[in-house]
CSV table of C-alpha atoms and ligand atoms in Angstrom, one decimal:
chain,number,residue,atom,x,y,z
A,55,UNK,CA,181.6,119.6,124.9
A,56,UNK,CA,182.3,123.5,123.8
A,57,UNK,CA,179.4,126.0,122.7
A,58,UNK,CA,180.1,125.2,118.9
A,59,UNK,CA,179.1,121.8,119.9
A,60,UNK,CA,175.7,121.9,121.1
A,61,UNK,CA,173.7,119.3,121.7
A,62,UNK,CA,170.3,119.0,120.9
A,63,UNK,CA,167.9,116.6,121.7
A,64,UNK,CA,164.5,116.2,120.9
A,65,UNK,CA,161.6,114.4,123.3
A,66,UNK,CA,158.1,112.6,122.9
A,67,UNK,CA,155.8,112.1,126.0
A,68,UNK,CA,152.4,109.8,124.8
A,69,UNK,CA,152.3,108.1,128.7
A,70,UNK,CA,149.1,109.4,130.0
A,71,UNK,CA,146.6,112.1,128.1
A,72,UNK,CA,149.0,114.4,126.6
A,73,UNK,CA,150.4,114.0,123.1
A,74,UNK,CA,154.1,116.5,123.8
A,75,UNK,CA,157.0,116.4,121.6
A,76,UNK,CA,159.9,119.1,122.7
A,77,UNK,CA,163.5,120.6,121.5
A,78,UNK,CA,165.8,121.4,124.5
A,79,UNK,CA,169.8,121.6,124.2
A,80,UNK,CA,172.3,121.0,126.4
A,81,UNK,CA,172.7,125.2,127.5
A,82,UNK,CA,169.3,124.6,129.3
A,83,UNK,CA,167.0,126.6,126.6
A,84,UNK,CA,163.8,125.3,125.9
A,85,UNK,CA,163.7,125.4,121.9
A,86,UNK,CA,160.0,124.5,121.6
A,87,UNK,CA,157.3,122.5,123.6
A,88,UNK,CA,154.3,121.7,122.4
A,89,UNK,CA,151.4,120.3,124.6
A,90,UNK,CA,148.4,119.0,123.1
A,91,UNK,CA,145.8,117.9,126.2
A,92,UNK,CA,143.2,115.4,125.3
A,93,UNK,CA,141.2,116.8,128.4
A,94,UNK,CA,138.1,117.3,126.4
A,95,UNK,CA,138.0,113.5,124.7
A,96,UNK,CA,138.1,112.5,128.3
A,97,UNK,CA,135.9,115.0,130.0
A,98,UNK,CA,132.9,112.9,129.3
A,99,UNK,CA,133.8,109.8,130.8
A,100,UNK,CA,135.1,111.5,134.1
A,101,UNK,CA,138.6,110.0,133.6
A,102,UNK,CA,141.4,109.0,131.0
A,103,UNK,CA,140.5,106.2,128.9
A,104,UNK,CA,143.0,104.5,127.5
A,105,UNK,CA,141.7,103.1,124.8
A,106,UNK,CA,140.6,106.5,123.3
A,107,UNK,CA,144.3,108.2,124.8
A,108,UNK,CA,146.1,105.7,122.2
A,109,UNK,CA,144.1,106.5,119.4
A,110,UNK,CA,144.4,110.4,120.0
A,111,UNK,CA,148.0,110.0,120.4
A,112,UNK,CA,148.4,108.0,117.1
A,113,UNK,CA,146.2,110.4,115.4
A,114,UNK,CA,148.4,113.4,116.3
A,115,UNK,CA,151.5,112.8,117.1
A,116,UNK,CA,153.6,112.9,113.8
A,117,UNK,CA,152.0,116.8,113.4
A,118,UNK,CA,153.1,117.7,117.1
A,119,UNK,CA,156.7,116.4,116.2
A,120,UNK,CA,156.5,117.9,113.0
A,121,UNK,CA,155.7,121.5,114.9
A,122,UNK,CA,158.0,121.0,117.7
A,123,UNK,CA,160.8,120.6,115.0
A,124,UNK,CA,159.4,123.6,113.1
A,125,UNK,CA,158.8,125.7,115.7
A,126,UNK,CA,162.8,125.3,116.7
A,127,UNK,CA,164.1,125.6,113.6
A,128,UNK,CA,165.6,121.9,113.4
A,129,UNK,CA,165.7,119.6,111.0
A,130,UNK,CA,165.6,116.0,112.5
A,131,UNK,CA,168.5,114.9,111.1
A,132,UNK,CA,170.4,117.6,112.7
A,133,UNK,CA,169.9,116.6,116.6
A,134,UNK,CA,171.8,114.3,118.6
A,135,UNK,CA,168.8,112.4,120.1
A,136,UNK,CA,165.4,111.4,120.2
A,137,UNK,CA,164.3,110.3,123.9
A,138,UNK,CA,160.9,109.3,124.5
A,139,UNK,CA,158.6,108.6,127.2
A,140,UNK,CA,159.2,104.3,127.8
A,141,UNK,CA,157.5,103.9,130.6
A,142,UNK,CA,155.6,103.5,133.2
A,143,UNK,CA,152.0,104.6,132.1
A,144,UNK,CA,149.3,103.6,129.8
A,145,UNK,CA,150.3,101.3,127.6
A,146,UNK,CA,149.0,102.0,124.5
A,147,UNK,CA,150.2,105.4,124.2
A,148,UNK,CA,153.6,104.2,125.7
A,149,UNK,CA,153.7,102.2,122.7
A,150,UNK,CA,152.7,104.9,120.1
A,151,UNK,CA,155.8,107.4,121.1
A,152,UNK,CA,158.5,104.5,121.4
A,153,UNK,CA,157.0,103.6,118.2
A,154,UNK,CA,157.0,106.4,116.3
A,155,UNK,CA,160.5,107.7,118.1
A,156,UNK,CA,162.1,104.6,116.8
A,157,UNK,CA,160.9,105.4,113.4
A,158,UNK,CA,162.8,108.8,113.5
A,159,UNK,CA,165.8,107.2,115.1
A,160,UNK,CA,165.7,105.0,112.4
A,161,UNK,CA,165.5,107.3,109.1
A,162,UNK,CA,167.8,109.9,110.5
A,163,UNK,CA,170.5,107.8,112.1
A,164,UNK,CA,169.9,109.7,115.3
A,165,UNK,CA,170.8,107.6,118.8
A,166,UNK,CA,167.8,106.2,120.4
A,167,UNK,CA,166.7,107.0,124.5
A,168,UNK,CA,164.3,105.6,126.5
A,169,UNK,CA,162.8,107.7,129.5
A,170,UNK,CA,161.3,106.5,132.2
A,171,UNK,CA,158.4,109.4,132.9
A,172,UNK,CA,159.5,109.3,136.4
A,173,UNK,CA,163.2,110.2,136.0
A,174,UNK,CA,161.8,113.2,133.8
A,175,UNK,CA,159.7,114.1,136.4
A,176,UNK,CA,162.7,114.1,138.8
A,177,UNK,CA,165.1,115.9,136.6
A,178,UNK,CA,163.5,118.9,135.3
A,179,UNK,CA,164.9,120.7,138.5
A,180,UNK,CA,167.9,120.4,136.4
A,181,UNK,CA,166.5,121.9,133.4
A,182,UNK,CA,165.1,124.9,135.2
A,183,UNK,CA,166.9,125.5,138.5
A,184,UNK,CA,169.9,123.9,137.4
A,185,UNK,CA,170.4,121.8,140.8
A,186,UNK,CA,173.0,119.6,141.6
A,187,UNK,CA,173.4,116.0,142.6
A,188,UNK,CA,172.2,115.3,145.4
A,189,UNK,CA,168.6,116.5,145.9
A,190,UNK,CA,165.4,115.6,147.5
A,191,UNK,CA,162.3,115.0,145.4
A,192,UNK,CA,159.0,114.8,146.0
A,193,UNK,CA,157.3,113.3,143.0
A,194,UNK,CA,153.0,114.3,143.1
A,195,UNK,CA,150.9,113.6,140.4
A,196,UNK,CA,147.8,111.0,139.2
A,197,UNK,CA,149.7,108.2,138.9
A,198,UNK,CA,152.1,108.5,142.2
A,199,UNK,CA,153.5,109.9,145.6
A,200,UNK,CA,156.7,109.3,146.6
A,201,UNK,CA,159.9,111.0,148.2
A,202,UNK,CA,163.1,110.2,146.9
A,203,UNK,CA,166.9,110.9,147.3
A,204,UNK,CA,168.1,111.6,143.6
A,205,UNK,CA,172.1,111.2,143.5
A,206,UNK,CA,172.5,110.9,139.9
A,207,UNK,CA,170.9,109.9,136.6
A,208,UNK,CA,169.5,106.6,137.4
A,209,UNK,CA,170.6,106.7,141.3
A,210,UNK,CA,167.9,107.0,143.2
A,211,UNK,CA,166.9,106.6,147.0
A,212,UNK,CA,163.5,105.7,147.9
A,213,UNK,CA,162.4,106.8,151.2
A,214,UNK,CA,158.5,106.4,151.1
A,215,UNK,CA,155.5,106.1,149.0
A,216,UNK,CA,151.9,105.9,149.2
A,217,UNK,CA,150.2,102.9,150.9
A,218,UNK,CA,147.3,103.6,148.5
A,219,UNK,CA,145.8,106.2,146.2
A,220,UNK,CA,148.0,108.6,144.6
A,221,UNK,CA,148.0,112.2,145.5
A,222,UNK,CA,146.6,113.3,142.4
A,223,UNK,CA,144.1,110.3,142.4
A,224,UNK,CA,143.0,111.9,146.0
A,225,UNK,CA,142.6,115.1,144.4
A,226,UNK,CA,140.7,113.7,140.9
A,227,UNK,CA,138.2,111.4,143.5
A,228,UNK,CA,137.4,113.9,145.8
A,229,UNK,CA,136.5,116.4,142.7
A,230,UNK,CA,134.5,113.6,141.4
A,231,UNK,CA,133.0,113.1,144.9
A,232,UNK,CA,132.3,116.9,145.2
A,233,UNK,CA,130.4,117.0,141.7
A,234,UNK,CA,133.5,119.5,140.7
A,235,UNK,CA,134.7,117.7,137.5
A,236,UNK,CA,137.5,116.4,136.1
A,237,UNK,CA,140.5,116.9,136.1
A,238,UNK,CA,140.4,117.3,140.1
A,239,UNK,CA,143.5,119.1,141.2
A,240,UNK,CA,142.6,122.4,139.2
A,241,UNK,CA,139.0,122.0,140.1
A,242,UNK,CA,139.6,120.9,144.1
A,243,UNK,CA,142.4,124.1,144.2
A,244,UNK,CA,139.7,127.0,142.4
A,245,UNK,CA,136.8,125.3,144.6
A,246,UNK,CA,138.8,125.7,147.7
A,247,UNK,CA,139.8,129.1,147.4
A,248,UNK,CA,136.0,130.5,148.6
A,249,UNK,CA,136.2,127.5,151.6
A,250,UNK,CA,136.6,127.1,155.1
A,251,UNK,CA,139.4,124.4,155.7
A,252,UNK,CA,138.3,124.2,159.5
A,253,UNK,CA,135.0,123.3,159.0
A,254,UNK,CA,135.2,119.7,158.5
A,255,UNK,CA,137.3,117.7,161.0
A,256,UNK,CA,139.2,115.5,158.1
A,257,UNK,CA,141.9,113.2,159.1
A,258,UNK,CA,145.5,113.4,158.8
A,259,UNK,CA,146.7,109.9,157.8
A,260,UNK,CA,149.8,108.9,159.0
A,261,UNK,CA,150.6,112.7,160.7
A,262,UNK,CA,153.6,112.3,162.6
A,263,UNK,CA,154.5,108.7,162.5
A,264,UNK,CA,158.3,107.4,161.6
A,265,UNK,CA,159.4,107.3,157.5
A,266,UNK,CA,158.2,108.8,154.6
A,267,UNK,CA,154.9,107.4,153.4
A,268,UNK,CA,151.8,108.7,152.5
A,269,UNK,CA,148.2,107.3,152.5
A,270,UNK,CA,145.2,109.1,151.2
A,271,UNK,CA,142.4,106.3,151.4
A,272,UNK,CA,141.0,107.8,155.0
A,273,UNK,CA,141.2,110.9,153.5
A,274,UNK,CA,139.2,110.5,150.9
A,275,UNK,CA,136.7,108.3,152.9
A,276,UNK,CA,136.3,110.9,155.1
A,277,UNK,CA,135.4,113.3,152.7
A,278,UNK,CA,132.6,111.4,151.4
A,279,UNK,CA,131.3,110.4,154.6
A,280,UNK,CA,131.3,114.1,155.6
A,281,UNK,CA,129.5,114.6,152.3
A,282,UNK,CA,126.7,112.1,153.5
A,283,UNK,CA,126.4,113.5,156.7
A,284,UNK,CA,125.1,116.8,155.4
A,285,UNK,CA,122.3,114.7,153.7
A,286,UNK,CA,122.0,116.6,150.6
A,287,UNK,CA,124.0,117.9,147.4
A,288,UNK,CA,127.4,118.4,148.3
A,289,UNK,CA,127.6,122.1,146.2
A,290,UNK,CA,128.2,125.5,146.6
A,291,UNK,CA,129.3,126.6,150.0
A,292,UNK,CA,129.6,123.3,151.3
A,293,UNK,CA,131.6,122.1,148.5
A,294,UNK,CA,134.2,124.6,148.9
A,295,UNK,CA,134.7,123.8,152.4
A,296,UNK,CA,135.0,120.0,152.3
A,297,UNK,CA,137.6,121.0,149.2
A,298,UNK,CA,139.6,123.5,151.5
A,299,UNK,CA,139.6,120.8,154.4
A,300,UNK,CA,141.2,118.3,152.1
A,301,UNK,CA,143.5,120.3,150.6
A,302,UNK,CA,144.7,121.7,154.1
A,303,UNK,CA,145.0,118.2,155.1
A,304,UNK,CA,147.1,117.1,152.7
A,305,UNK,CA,149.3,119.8,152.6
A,306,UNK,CA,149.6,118.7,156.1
A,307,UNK,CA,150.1,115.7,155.4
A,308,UNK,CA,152.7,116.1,152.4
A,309,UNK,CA,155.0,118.9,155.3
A,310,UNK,CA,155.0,116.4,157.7
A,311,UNK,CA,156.6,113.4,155.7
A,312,UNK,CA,158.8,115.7,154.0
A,313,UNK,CA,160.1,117.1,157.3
A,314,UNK,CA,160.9,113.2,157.9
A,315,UNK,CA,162.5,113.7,154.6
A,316,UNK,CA,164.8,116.4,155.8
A,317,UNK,CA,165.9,113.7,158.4
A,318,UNK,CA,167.2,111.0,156.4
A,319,UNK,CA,168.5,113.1,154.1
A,320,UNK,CA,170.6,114.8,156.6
A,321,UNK,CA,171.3,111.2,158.0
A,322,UNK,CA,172.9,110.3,154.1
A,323,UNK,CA,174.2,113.6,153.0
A,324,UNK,CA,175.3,115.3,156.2
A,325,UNK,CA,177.9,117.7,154.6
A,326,UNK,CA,174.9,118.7,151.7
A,327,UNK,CA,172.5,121.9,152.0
A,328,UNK,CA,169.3,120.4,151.4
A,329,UNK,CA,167.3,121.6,148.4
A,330,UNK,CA,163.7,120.1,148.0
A,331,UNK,CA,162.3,119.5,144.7
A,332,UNK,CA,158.7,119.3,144.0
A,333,UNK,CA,157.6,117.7,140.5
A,334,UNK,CA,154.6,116.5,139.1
A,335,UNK,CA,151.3,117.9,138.3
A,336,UNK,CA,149.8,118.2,141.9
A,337,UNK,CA,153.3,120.1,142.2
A,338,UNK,CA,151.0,123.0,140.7
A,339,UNK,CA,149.1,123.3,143.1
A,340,UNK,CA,149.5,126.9,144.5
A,341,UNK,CA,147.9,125.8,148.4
A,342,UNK,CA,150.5,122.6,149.1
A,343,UNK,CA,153.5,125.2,147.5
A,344,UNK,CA,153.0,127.9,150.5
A,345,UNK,CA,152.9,125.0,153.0
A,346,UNK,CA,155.9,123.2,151.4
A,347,UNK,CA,157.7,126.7,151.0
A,348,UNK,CA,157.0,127.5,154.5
A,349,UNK,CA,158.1,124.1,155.9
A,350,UNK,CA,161.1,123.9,154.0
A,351,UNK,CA,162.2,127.4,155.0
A,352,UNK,CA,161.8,126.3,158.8
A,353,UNK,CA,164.1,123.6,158.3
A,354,UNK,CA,166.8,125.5,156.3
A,355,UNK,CA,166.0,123.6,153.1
A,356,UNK,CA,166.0,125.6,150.0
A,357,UNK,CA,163.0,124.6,147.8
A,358,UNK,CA,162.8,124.3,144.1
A,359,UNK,CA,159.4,123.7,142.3
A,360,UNK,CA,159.2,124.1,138.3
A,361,UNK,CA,156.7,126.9,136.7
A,362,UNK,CA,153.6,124.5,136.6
A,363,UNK,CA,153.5,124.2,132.8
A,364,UNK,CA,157.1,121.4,133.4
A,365,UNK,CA,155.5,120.3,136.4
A,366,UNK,CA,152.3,118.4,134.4
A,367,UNK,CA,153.2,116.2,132.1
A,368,UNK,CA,155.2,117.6,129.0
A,369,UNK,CA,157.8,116.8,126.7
A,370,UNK,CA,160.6,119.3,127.8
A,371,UNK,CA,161.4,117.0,130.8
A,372,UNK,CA,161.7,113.9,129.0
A,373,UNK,CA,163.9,115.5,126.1
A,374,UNK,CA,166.6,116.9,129.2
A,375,UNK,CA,166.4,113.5,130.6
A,376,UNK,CA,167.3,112.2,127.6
A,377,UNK,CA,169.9,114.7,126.7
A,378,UNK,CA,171.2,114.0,131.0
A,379,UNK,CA,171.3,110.4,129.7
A,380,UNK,CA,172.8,110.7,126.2
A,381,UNK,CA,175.5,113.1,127.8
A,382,UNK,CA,176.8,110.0,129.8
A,383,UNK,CA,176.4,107.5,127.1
A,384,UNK,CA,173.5,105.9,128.0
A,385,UNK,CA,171.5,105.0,124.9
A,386,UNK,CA,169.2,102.5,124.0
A,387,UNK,CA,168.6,100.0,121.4
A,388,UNK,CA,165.5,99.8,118.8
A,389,UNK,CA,164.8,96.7,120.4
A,390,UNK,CA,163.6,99.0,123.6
A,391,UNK,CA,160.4,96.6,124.6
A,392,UNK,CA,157.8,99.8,126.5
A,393,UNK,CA,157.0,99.4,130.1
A,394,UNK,CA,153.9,100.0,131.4
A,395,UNK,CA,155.5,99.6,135.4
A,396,UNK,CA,159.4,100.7,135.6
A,397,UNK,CA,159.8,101.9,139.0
A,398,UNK,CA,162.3,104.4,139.9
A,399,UNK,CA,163.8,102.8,142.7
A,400,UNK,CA,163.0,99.6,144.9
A,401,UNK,CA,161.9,100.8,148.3
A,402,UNK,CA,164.9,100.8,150.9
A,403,UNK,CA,165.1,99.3,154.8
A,404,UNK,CA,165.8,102.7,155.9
B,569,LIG,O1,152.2,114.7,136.4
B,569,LIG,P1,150.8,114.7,135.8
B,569,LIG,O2,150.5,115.8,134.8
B,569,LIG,O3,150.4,113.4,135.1
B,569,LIG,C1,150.8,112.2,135.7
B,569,LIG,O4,150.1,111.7,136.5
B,569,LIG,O5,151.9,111.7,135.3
B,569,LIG,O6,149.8,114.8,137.0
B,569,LIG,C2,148.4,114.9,136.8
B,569,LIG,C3,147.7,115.0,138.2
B,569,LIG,C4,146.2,114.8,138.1
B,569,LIG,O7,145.8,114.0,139.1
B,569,LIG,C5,145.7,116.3,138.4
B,569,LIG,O8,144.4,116.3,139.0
B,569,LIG,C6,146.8,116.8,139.3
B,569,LIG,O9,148.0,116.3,138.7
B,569,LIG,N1,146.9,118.2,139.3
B,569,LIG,C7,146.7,119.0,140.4
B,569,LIG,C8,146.7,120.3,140.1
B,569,LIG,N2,147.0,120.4,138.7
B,569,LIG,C9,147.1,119.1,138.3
B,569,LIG,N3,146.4,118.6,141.7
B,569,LIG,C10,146.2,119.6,142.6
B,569,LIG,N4,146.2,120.9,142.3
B,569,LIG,C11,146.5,121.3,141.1
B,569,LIG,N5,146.5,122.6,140.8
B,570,LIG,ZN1,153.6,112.8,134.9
């Protein structure tokens, strides 16, 4: 397809507790992205709800479309795609975006893609960095932890993931445990800044062993117990050093497995230069970046991590991926049922 051809595509992301709808074509430019964070319906109950996530994202999503469109200068009936978020993740607001995408897909004639949040997640290297097929990706945010091989759109590897929590999950419980307020990741990585990470002897689960998984239970046991053991409010001073220790330790943690990483990679793709891509929103964290960075530069891997705004949730990453899709044909039909679990890829014998 020439430059007079463009294509454009535009993308609605309703899976967890942002309401995003974004404009990207297929040069890579960004034509709009508009976020709108529901942190402060949720900041009450500690958490996401969904219940109250599906009625926010009802209540605004046909005005963040309509400025998303607006603010690049596109009338809907002029782009060649509307991809939204199918699954996996809350329900509910799964269901508002398909819904409302196949409303637009409808009146305008435009083709109809389902994303899976995941893939988005996994492709926005593309978006940004422009990386090729194949890459390593380590996918961090609430909802999961996992290192994959991505090959192509819709090929994908899995080499490990978590036994238990989620990364972010570690990072929102051990705010939550450390009276430092939700969401965690943000609140654990300012917290941890004034802290001593070698003040508390935290454990390094799974350090060293074969594979690629993770497992952040221990972890976040340990922190509480630690918390107990001083015998009083876990604030200030304290606080800040239990949130450095964890943080170091799972940057730990996270090196070590993607150093195993490196491995089977090298096993598959021998003739390949390893790049490393980081996505997801603990991907923003600037502590577990400098580890990464480091550890990737010892084994010769190039790393790649999106600006934090594509690395949380937005709707950028699922318009590319459904432009990456779109490109290759792959389209859905209205009859799209949402997913609340759609996993990337079934977990190898590797
Ligand atoms: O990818 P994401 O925006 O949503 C999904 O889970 O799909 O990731 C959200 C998670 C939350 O658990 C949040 O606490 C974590 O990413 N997070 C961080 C940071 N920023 C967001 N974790 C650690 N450090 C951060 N700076
Ligand atoms: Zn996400």
């Amino acid at each position: 397809m020439g430059y007079m051809n463009i294509m454009r595509v535009l993308g609605i992301e309703t899976s967890c507790d942002e309401t995003a709808a974004a404009i990207v074509d297929d040069g890579r430019s960004i034509l709009s992205n508009v976020v709108l964070s529901q942190l402060d319906d949720h900041q009450p109950f500690g958490g996401v709800v969904p219940e109250i996530a599906a009625r926010a994202h009802l209540e605004n999503l046909d005005a963040i479309v309509a400025h998303a469109r607006d603010e690049a200068g596109i009338a809907l009936k002029d782009l060649d795609g509307i991809a939204v978020t199918g699954g996996p993740g809350l329900i509910g607001g799964v269901i508002v975006g398909v819904m409302t995408a196949k409303a637009i897909a409808a009146a305008s004639g435009v083709p109809f893609v389902a994303v899976n949040h995941l893939e988005a997640h996994a492709l926005t290297a593309r978006l940004t960095d422009n990386v090729a097929f194949p890459y390593l990706l380590l996918l961090i945010s609430g909802g999961h932890c996992q290192l994959l091989i991505v090959e192509g759109i819709g090929c994908y590897v899995l080499l490990g993931t978590t036994m238990d929590d989620a990364i972010g999950e570690a990072f929102d419980k051990t705010a939550k445990l450390l009276g430092l307020g939700f969401p965690g990741g943000p609140a654990v990585e300012a917290a941890a800044r004034d802290g001593d990470p070698s003040r508390f002897r935290l454990p390094r689960p799974l350090m060293g062993r074969p594979r690629c998984d993770f497992s952040f239970s221990g972890l976040k046991t340990a922190v509480s117990q630690a918390a107990i053991n001083l015998g009083h409010d876990t604030t200030g001073q304290d606080a800040a050093d239990l949130a450095a220790g964890f943080q170091a330790a799972v940057a730990e943690v996270v090196a070590d497995r993607c150093q195993h990483a490196f491995e089977a990679f090298a096993e598959r793709h021998p003739d390949t230069k390893p790049v490393l891509v980081a996505a997801g929103g603990v991907a923003a964290n600037q502590a577990l970046r400098a580890t990464l960075t480091d550890t990737s530069a010892r084994h010769d891997v190039s790393m790649v991590v999106p600006p934090p705004a594509l690395c949380t949730d937005n709707a950028a990453m699922v318009a590319w991926a459904g432009l990456e899709r779109l490109r290759i044909g792959k389209t859905d039909g209205l009859d799209f049922r949402p997913r609340p679990r759609w996993p990337l890829a079934e977990p190898t014998a590797a």
